[in-house]
Amino acid sequence: VLDCKQHFLFNKHMPNEYLLGIDLGGSKIEAAVLNQQGELCFSHRVATPQGQYAATLDAIAELIHCAEDALHLRFDQVGIGTPGTLSSVTGAIKNSNSVCLNGQPLREDLSQKLAREIRLSNDANCFALSEATDGNAADARSVFGVIIGTGTGGGLVSNGQLITGANGIAGEWGHNPLPWPSPDELDATTCYCGRSGCIETWLSGPGFSRDHEQHSGKLLDAAEIYQLANNGEASCQQSLDRYIDRLARGLAHVINIFDPQVIILGGGLSNMQCLYTEVPKIWSRYIFSDNVLTELRRPKFGDASGVRGAAWLFKP
Ligand SMILES: [Zn+2]
């Protein structure tokens, strides 16, 4: 970081060489500065003020000033990643699990408060953009980035650029119904979005946990089920097998539409290493092609992809 700082002092006239990203999460807000090569030059995080919109804006402003003071630079552009989507109708945040953001014109408020150009994108989009730019999908022209964690999200990248979509929801596969359902999957759980049988209700961590409890009577979280399956516990292995089959179907559905070269998994459940070998063995049953070249890959940056992708929102 010191080397970077020296570098900045001599390059003040070229601020566009550097990109500032903010990851606004439910529990923390993180800032990062990358250079054009993707090297991390500055990073700092603070706790998210819980349920307080105005204090959240203040915290973001403070982080930006902190980065600028440390690097002796002013950033005219700031990329921000956050849960939820910017409504293309009202300009307000929708679908965010940080509920104090919902209904707020976050981009507008930040650009006024900060007098800077703000680009705002969904956290799953930032994940996809990060991995497609200099992560484990940097060699691919078409990428589907998938978050499987407390919820399910997704983002699409084509030729290095995010596909945002007419409604701002491109890649949001989690609220389609689970495809090719078996008869026992038709009696589905209601999702927070108001529909039932959503992919998210099966493939999120809580969804995996709920399915295991329904079959075994035991309440375990996703990491525990995975651990016990690896230790040879039969009911956990069966739950894991069902999860793998459902993930294969959910991804096959996307491959049939977008046909990406690479799918990258992120979020807590992407740590289940068996997914990368087992899911591609199954998905070809559901894909409309005699030969499937799409590759399923691990993330390179993991949790750091949110803030990195936010910075890359202003990549040239
Ligand atoms: Zn839903």
CSV table of N, CA, C and O and ligand atoms in Angstrom, one decimal, residues 174-176 189-201, ligand 1:
chain,number,residue,atom,x,y,z
A,174,GLY,N,-33.0,-16.4,-9.6
A,174,GLY,CA,-33.5,-17.0,-8.3
A,174,GLY,C,-35.0,-17.0,-8.1
A,174,GLY,O,-35.5,-17.7,-7.2
A,175,HIS,N,-35.7,-16.1,-8.9
A,175,HIS,CA,-37.1,-16.0,-8.7
A,175,HIS,C,-37.9,-16.6,-9.9
A,175,HIS,O,-39.1,-16.3,-10.1
A,176,ASN,N,-37.2,-17.4,-10.7
A,176,ASN,CA,-37.9,-18.3,-11.6
A,176,ASN,C,-38.2,-19.6,-10.8
A,176,ASN,O,-37.5,-19.9,-9.8
A,189,THR,N,-42.6,-24.2,-1.4
A,189,THR,CA,-42.6,-23.2,-0.3
A,189,THR,C,-42.8,-21.8,-0.9
A,189,THR,O,-42.4,-21.5,-2.0
A,190,THR,N,-43.5,-21.0,-0.2
A,190,THR,CA,-43.8,-19.6,-0.6
A,190,THR,C,-42.5,-18.8,-0.4
A,190,THR,O,-41.8,-18.9,0.6
A,191,CYS,N,-42.2,-18.0,-1.4
A,191,CYS,CA,-40.9,-17.2,-1.3
A,191,CYS,C,-41.3,-15.8,-0.8
A,191,CYS,O,-42.5,-15.3,-0.9
A,192,TYR,N,-40.3,-15.0,-0.3
A,192,TYR,CA,-40.6,-13.7,0.2
A,192,TYR,C,-41.1,-12.8,-1.0
A,192,TYR,O,-41.7,-11.7,-0.7
A,193,CYS,N,-40.8,-13.1,-2.2
A,193,CYS,CA,-41.2,-12.3,-3.4
A,193,CYS,C,-42.7,-12.5,-3.6
A,193,CYS,O,-43.3,-11.7,-4.5
A,194,GLY,N,-43.4,-13.4,-3.0
A,194,GLY,CA,-44.8,-13.6,-3.1
A,194,GLY,C,-45.2,-14.7,-4.0
A,194,GLY,O,-46.4,-15.2,-4.0
A,195,ARG,N,-44.2,-15.3,-4.7
A,195,ARG,CA,-44.5,-16.5,-5.6
A,195,ARG,C,-44.1,-17.7,-4.8
A,195,ARG,O,-43.6,-17.7,-3.7
A,196,SER,N,-44.4,-18.9,-5.4
A,196,SER,CA,-43.9,-20.1,-4.7
A,196,SER,C,-43.1,-21.0,-5.6
A,196,SER,O,-43.2,-20.9,-6.8
A,197,GLY,N,-42.2,-21.8,-5.0
A,197,GLY,CA,-41.4,-22.7,-5.7
A,197,GLY,C,-40.2,-22.0,-6.4
A,197,GLY,O,-39.5,-22.6,-7.2
A,198,CYS,N,-39.9,-20.8,-6.0
A,198,CYS,CA,-38.7,-20.1,-6.6
A,198,CYS,C,-37.4,-20.9,-6.3
A,198,CYS,O,-37.3,-21.5,-5.3
A,199,ILE,N,-36.5,-20.8,-7.3
A,199,ILE,CA,-35.2,-21.4,-7.2
A,199,ILE,C,-34.5,-21.1,-5.8
A,199,ILE,O,-33.9,-21.9,-5.2
A,200,GLU,N,-34.7,-19.8,-5.4
A,200,GLU,CA,-34.1,-19.4,-4.2
A,200,GLU,C,-34.6,-20.2,-3.0
A,200,GLU,O,-33.8,-20.4,-2.0
A,201,THR,N,-35.9,-20.6,-3.0
A,201,THR,CA,-36.4,-21.4,-1.9
A,201,THR,C,-35.8,-22.8,-1.8
A,201,THR,O,-35.9,-23.5,-0.8
B,1,ZN,ZN,-39.1,-15.6,-5.2
